[in-house]
Tab-separated table of C-alpha atoms and ligand atoms in Angstrom:
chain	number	residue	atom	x	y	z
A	186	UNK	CA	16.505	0.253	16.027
A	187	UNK	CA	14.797	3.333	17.083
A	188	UNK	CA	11.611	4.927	16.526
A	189	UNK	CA	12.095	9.101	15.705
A	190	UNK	CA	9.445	11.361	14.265
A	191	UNK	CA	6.196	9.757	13.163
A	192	UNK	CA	5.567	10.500	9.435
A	193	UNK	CA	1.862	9.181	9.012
A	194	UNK	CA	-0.731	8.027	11.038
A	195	UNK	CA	-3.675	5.943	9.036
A	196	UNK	CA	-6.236	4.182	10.319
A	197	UNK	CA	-4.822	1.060	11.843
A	198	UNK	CA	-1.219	1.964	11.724
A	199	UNK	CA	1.357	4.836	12.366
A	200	UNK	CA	4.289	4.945	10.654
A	201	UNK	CA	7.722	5.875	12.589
A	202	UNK	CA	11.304	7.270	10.421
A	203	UNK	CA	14.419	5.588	11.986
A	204	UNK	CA	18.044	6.524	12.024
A	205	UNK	CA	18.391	5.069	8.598
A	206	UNK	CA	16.872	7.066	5.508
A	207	UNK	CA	16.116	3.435	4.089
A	208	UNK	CA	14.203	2.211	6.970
A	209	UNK	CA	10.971	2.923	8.939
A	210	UNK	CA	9.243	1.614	11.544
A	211	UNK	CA	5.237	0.486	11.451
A	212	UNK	CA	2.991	0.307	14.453
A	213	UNK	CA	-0.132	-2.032	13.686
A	214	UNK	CA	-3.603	-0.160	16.283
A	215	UNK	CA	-6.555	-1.709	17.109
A	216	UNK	CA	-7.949	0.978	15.219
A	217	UNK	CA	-10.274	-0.980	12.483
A	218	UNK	CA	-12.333	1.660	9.412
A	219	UNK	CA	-14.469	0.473	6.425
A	220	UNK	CA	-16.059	1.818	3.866
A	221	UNK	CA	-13.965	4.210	2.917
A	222	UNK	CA	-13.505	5.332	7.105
A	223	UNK	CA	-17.285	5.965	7.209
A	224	UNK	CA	-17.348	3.044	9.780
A	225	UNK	CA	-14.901	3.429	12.181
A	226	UNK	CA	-14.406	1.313	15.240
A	227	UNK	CA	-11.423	-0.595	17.170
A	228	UNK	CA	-10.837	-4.400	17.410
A	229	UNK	CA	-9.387	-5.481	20.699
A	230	UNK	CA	-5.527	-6.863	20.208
A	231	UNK	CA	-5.969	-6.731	16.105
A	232	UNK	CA	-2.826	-4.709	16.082
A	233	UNK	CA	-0.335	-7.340	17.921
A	234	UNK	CA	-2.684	-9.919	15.674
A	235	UNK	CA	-2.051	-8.323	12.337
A	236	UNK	CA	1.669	-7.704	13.015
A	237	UNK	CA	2.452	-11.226	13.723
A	238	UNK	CA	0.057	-12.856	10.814
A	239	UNK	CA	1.209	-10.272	8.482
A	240	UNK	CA	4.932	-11.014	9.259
A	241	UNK	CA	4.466	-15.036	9.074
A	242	UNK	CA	2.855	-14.604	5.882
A	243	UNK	CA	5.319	-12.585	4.647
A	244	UNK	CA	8.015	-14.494	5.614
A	245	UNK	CA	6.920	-17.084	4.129
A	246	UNK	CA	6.474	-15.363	0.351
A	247	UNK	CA	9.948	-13.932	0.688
A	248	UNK	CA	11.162	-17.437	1.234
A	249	UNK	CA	9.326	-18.511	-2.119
A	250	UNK	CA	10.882	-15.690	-3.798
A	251	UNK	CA	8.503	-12.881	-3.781
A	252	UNK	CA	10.502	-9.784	-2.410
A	253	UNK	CA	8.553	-7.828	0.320
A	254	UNK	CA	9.607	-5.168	2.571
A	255	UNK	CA	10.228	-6.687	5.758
A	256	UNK	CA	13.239	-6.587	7.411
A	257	UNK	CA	11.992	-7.795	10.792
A	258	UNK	CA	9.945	-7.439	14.056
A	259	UNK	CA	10.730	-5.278	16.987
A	260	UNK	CA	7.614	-5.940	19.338
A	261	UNK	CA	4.127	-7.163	19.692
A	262	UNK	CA	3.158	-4.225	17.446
A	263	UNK	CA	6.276	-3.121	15.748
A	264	UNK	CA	8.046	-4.095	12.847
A	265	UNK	CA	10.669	-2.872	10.941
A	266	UNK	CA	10.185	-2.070	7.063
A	267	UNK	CA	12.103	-1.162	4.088
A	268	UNK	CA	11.355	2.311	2.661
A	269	UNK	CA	8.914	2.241	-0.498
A	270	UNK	CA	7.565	4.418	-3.027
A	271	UNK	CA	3.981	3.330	-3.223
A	272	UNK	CA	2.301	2.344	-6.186
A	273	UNK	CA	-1.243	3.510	-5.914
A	274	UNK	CA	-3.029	0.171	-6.552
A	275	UNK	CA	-5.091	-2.122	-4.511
A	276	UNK	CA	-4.535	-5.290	-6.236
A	277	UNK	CA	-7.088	-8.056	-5.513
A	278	UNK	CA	-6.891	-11.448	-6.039
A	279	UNK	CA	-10.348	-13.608	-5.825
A	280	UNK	CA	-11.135	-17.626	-6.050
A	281	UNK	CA	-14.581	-17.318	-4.477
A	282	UNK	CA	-17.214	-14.891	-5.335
A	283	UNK	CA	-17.898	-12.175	-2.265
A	284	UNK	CA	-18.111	-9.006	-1.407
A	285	UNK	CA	-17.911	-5.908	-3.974
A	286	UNK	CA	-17.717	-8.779	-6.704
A	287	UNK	CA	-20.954	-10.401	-5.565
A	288	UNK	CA	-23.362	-7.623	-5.783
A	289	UNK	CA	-21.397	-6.081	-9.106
A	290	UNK	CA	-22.246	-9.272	-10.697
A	291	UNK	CA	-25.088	-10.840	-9.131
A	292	UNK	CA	-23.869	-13.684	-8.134
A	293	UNK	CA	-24.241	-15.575	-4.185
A	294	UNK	CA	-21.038	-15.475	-1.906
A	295	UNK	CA	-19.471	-18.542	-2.068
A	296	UNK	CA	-19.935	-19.098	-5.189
A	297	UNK	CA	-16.030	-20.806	-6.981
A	298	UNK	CA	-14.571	-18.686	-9.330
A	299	UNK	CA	-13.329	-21.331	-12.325
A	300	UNK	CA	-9.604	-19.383	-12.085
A	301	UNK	CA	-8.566	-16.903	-9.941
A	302	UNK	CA	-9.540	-12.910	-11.234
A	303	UNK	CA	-7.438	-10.035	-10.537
A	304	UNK	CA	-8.699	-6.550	-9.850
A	305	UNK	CA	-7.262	-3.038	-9.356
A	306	UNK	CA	-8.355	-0.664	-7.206
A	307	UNK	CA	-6.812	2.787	-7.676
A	308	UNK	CA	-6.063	4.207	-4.484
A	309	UNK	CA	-7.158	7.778	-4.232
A	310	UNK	CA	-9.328	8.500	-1.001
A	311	UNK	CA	-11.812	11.212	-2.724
A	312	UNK	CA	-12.472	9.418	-5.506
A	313	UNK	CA	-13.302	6.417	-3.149
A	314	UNK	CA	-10.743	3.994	-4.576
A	315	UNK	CA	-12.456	3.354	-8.090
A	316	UNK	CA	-12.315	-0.095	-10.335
A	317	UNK	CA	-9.655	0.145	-12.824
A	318	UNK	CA	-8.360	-2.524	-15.188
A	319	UNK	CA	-4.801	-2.595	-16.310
A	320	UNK	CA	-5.189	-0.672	-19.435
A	321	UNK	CA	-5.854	2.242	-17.224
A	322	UNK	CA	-2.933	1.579	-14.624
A	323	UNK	CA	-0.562	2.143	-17.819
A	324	UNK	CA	-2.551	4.539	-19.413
A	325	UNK	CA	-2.537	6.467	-16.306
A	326	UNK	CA	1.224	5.557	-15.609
A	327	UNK	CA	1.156	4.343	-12.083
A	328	UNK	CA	3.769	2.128	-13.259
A	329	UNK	CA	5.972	1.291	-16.041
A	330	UNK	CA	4.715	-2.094	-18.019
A	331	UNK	CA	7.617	-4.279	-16.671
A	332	UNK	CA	6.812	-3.427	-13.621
A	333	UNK	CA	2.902	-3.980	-13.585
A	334	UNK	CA	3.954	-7.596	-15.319
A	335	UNK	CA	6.063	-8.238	-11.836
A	336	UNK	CA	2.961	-7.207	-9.989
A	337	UNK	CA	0.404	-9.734	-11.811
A	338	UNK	CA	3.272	-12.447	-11.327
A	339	UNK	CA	4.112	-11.901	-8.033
A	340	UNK	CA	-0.122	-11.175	-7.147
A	341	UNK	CA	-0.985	-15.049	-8.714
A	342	UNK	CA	2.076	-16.241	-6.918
A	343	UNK	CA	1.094	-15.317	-3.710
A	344	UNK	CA	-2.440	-16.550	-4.279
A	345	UNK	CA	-1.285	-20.196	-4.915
A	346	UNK	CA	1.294	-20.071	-2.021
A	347	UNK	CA	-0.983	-18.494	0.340
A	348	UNK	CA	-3.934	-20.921	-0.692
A	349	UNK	CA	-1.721	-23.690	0.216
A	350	UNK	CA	-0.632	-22.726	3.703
A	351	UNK	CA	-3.846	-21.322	4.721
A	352	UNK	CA	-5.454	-24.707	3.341
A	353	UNK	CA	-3.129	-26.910	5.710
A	354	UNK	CA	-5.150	-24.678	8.791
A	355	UNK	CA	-8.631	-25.458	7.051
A	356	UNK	CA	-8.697	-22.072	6.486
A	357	UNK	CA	-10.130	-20.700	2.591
A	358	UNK	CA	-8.426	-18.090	1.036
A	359	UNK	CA	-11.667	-16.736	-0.410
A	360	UNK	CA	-10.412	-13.296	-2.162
A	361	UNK	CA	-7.421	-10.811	-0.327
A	362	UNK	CA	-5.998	-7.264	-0.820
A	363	UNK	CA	-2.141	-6.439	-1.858
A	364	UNK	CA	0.117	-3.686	-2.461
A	365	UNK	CA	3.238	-2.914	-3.802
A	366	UNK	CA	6.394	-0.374	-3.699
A	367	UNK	CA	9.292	0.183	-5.136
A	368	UNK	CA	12.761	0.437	-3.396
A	369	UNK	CA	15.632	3.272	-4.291
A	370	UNK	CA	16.977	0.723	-6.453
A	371	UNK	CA	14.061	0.243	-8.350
A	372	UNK	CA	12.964	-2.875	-6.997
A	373	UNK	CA	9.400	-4.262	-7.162
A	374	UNK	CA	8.498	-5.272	-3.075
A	375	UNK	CA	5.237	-6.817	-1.604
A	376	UNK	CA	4.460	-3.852	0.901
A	377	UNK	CA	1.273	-2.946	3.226
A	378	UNK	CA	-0.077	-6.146	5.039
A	379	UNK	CA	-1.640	-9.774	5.106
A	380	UNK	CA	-4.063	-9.969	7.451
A	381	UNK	CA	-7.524	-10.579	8.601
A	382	UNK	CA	-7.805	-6.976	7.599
A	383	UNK	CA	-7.157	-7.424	3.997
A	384	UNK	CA	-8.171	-11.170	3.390
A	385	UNK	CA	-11.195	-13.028	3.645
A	386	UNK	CA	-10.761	-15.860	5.454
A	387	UNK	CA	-13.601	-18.789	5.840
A	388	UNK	CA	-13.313	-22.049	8.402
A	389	UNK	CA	-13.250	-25.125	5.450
A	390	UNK	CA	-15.488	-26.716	7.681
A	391	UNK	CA	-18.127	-24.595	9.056
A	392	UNK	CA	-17.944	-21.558	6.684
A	393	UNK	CA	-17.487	-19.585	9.741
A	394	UNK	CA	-15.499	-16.456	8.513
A	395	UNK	CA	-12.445	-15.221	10.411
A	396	UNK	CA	-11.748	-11.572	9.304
A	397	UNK	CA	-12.948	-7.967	9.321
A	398	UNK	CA	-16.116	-8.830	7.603
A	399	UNK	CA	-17.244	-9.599	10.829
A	400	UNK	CA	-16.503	-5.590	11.554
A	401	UNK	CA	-18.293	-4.303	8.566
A	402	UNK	CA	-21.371	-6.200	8.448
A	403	UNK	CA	-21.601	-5.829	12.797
A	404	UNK	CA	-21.340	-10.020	13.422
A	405	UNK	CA	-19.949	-9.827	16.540
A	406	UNK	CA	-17.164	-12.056	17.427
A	407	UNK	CA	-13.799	-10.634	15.471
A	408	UNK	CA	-11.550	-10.492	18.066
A	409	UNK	CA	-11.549	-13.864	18.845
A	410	UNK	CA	-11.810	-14.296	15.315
A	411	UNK	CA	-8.959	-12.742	14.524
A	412	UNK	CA	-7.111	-14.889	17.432
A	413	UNK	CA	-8.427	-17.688	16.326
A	414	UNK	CA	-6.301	-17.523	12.724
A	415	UNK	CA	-3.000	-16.153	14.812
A	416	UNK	CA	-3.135	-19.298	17.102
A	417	UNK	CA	-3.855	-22.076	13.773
A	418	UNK	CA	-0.935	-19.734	12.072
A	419	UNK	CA	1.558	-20.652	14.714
A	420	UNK	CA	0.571	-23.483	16.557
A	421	UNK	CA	2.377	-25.894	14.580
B	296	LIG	P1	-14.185	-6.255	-1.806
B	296	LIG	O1	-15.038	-7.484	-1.965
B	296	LIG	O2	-14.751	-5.264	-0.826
B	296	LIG	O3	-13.849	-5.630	-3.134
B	296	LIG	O4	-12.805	-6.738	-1.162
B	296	LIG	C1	-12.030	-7.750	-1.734
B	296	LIG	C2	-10.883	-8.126	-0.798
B	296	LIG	O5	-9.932	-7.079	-0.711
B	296	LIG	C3	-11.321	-8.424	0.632
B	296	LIG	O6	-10.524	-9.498	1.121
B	296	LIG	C4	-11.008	-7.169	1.391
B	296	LIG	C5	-9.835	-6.607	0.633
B	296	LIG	N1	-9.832	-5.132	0.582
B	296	LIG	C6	-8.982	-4.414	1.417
B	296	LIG	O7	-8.220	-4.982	2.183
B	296	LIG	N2	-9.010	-3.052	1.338
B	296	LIG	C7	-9.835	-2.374	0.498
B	296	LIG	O8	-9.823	-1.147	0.492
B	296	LIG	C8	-10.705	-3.129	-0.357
B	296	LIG	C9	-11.643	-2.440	-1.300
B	296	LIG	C10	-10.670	-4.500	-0.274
């Protein structure tokens, strides 16, 4: 498979057409951006890190019958993707209070959620990505009603499956980001990534955390962070 013209370039990853209309080609960067790209920054090897933790992941829900758009890896930063019309939506899944949710409702990070919450993000950069609830998603027709039922299914599926591997590496799956697409056919597909980028990821034991907060709030430390869940992900 071939990379030909790049058709978008984002913040940690380019995106490459291929020889076939149905396929394209995704280069993970170090590049790393928060806060809506005000911070900006790089992360030393994140992009070979995110490509391989995003892939097992995947792998893994596709195998437990969530559909994604994977179709496999071509290097240490490279993987090739099925084509996918985006639904704008961030769609975040919590069990522990942190973050955004924290300070909108006063409560400590850390604190257990009694069953996981669901939140939607629309994605539209000037408008900063606002809060929306599901009522607006239809309302607003970013999808059809079947298809926004798929993504709530397939959203608290990947929470408990996800939960369960990450557990087995004493790793919490404290809250993570997902999005979806939909293939010429109409198909509902897990799309974007699973990473250290889009999850937050806590040691069981220590609490340590092992993702990007470590970027935005300046801890020091996320490279080999970011290492350290690649090497508990496939060391086994
Ligand atoms: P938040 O606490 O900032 O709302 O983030 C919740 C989770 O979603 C956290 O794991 C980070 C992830 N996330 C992204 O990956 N991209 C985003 O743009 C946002 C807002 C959150």
């Amino acid at each position: 498979m071939e990379r030909k013209e790049q058709l978008y370039e984002g913040k940690a990853k380019k995106v490459y057409a291929t020889d076939d209309p149905q396929l394209i080609i995704v280069e993970y960067t170090d590049g790393a951006a928060a806060f809506h790209g005000r911070k900006k920054g790089t992360i030393a090897g994140k992009g070979s890190i995110n490509n391989r933790v995003s892939n097992d992941l995947m792998r893994l829900l596709e195998k437990q019958g969530i559909p994604t758009h994977l179709v496999e890896q071509l290097s240490d930063r490279e993987t090739v993707i099925r084509k996918a019309q985006m639904i704008p939506l961030k769609v975040i899944v919590r069990n522990v209070v942190a973050g955004s949710l924290s300070t909108r409702i006063g409560m400590p990070e850390g604190t257990r959620l009694k069953s996981p919450v669901l939140e939607y993000n629309y994605k539209d950069d000037a408008l900063g990505d606002p809060m929306i609830n599901r009522f607006h998603a239809l309302a607003l027709d970013l999808c059809a009603p079947e298809e926004l039922a798929t993504i709530e299914r397939y959203a608290f599926r990947a929470n408990d499956i996800l939960r369960t591997r990450l557990q087995q590496l004493d790793i919490d799956l404290i809250d993570f980001k997902l999005e979806f697409g939909r293939l010429a056919d109409g198909t509902i597909v897990l799309a974007d990534e699973i990473s250290p980028d889009t999850c937050r990821f806590w040691d069981t034991e220590t609490g340590e955390r092992l993702d990007m907060d470590r970027f935005r709030r300046d801890m020091g430390g996320a490279e080999d962070a970011y290492q350290e869940v690649l090497h508990r992900l496939l060391e086994e």
